[in-house]
Coordinates of N, CA and C in Angstrom, one line a residue:
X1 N -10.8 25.0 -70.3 CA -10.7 25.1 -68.9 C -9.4 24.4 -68.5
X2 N -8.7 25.2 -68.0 CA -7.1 24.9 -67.2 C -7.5 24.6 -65.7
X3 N -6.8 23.2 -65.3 CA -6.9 23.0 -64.0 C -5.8 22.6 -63.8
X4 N -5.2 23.3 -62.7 CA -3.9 23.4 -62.5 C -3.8 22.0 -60.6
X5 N -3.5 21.4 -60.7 CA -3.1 20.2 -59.5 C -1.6 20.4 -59.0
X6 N -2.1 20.9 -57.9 CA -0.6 21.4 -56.6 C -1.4 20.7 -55.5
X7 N -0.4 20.1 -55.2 CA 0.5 19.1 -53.7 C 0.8 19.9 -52.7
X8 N 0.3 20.1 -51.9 CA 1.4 20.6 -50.4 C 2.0 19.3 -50.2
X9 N 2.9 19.5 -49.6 CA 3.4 18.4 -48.0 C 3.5 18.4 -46.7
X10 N 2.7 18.1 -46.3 CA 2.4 18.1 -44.6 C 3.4 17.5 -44.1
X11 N 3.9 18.3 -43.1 CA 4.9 16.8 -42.4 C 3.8 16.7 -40.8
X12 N 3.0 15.5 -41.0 CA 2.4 15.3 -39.7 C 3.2 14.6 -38.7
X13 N 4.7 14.8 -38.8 CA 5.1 13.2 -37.6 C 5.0 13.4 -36.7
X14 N 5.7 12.8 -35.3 CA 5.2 13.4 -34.3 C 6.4 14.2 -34.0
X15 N 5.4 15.3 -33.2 CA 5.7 16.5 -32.9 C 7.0 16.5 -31.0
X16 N 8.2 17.4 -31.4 CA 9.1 16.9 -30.5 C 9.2 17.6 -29.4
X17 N 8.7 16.9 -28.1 CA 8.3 17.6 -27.1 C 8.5 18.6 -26.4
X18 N 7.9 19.4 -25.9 CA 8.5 21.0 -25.4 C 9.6 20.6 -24.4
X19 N 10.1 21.7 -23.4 CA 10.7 21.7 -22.4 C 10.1 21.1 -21.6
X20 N 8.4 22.1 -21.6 CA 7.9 21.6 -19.7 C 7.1 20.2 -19.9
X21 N 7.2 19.7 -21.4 CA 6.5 18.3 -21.2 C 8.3 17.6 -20.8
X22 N 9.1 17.9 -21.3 CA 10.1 17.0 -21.0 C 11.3 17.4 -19.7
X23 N 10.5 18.2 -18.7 CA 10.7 18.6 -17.3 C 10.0 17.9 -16.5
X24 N 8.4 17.5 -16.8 CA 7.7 16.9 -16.1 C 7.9 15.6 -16.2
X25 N 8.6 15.0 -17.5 CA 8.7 13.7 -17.4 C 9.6 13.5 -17.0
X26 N 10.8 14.7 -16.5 CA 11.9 13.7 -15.9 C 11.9 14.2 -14.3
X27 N 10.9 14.8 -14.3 CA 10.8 14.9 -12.4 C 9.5 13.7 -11.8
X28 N 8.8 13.1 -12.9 CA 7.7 12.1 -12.4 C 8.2 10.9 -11.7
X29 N 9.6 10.4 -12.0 CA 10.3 9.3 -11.2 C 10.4 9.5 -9.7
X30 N 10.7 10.9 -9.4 CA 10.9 12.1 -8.2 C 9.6 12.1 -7.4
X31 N 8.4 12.7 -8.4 CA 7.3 12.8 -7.4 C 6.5 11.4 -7.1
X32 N 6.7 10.7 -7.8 CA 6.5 9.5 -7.1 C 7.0 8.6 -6.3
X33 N 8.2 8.9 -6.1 CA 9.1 8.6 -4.7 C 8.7 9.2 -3.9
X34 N 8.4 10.7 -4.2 CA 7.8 11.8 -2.4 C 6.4 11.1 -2.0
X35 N 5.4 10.5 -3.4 CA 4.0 10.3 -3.1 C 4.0 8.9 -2.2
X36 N 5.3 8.0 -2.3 CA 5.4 6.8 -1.5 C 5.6 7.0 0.0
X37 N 6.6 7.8 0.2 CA 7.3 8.2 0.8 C 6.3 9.0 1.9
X38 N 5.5 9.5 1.1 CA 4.7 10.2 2.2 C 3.4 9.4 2.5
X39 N 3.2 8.3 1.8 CA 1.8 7.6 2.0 C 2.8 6.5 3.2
X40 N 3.9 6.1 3.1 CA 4.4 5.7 4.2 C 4.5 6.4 5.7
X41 N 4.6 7.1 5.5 CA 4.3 8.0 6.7 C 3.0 8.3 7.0
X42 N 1.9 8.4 6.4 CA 0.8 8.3 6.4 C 0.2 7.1 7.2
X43 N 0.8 5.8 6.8 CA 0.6 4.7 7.1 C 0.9 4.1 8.1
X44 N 2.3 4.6 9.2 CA 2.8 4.6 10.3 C 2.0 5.6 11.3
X45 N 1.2 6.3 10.9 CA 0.1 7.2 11.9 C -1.0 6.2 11.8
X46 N -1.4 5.1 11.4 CA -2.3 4.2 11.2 C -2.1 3.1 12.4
X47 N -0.9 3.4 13.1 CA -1.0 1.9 13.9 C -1.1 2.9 15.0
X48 N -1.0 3.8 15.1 CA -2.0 4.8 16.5 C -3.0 4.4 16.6
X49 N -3.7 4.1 15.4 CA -5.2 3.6 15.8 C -5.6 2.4 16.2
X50 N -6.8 1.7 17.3 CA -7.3 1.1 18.3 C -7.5 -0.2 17.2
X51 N -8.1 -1.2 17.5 CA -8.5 -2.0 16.8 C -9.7 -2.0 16.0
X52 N -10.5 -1.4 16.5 CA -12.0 -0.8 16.2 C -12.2 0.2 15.2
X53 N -11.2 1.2 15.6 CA -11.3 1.9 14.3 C -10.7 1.6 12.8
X54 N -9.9 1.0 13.3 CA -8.9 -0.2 12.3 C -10.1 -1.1 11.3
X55 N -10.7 -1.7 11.9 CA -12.0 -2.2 11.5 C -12.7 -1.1 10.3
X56 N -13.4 -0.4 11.4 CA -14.3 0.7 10.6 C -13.5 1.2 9.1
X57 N -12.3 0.9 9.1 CA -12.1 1.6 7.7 C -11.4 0.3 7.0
X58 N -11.7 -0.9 7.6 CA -11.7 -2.2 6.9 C -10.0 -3.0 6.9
X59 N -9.4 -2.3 7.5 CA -7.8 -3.0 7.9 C -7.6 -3.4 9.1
X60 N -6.7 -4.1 9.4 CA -6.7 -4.7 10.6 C -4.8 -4.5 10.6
X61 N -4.6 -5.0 12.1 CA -3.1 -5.0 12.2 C -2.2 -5.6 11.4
X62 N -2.3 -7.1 11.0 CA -2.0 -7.7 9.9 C -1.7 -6.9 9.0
X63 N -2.6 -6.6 8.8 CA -3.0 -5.6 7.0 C -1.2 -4.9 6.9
X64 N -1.6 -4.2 8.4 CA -0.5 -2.8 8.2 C 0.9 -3.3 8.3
X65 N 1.4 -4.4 8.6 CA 2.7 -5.3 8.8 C 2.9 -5.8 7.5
X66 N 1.8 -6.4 6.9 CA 2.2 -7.2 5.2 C 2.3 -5.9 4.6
X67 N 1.7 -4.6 4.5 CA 1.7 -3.8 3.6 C 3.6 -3.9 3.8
X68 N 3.9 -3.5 5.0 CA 5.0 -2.6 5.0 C 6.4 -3.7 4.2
X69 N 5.7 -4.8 4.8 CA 6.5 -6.5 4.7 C 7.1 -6.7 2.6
X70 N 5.7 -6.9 2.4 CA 5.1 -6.9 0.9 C 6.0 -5.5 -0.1
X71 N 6.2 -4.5 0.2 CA 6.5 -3.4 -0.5 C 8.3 -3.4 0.0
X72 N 8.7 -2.6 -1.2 CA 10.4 -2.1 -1.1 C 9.9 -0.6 -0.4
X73 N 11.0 0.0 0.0 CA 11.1 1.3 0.4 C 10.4 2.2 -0.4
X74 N 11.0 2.1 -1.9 CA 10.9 2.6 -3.2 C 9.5 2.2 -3.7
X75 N 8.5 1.6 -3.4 CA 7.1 0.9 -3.5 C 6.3 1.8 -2.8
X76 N 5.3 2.0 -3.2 CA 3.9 2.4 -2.6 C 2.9 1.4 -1.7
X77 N 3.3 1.7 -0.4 CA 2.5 0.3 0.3 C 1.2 0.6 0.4
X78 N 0.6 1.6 0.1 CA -1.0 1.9 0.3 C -1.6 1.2 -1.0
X79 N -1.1 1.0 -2.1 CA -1.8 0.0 -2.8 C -2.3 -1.4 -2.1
X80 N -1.7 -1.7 -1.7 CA -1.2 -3.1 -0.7 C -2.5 -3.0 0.5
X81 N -2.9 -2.0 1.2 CA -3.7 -1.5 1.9 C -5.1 -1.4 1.5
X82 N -5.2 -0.8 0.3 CA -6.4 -0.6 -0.6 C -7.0 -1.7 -1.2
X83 N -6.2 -2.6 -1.3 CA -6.2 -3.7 -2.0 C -7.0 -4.5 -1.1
X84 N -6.7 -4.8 0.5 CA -6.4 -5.5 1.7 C -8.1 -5.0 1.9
X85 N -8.2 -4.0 2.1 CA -9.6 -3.3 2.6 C -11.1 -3.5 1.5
X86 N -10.8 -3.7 0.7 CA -11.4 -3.4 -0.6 C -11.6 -5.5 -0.9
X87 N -10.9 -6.4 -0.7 CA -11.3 -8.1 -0.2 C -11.9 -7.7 1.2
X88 N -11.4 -7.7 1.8 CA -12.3 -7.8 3.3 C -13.9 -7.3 3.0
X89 N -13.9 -6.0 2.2 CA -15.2 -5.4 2.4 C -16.2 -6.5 1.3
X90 N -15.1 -6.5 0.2 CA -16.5 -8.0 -0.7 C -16.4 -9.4 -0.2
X91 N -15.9 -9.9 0.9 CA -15.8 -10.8 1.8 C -17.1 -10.8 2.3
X92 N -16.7 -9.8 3.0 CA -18.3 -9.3 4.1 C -19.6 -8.9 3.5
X93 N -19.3 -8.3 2.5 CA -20.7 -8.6 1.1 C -21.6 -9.7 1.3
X94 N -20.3 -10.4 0.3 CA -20.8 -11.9 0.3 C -21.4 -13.0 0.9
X95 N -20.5 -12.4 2.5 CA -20.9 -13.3 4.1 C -22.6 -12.8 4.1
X96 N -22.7 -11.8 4.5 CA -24.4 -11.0 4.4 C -25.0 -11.2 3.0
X97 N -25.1 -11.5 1.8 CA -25.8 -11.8 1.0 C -26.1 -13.2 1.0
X98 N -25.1 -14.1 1.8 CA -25.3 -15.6 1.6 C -26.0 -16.1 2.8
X99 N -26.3 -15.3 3.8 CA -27.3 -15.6 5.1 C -28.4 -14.9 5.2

């Protein structure tokens, strides 16, 4: 019995990225400037609102001054916001679980 032993060679390396993966990686710097950009503006329709409703969604005036304070142009200040809303509300947790 003849047993004959053949090799391929795979070349597994990594594989070099298409066009539209290497279009979307060079416009993601881009959409995330519009995505700031527009959550800023989003955020300046926020001081239209009363103090009460400001509340109800857990920010206060403060909040919306440090966001804008806190952040570059080029920054996303709704993190800063989310962040602000999101202590207050386990603040108030805490306050009502400990009385």
């Amino acid at each position: 019995m003849l047993i004959t032993n053949r090799t391929t060679e795979l070349d597994c390396g990594k594989l070099a990225p298409t066009l539209f993966q290497r279009l979307v990686a060079g416009l993601a710097p881009l959409v995330s400037l519009f995505r700031g950009f527009r959550n800023r503006m989003e955020i300046n329709t926020l001081h239209d609102l009363n103090d009460s409703q400001l509340r109800d969604i857990g920010l206060s005036r403060a909040d919306l001054t440090s966001a804008f304070l806190a952040s570059t142009f080029f920054e996303d200040p709704s993190e800063h916001l989310t962040r602000s809303a999101r202590n207050r509300w386990r603040l108030q947790l805490f306050r009502s679980y400990n009385e």
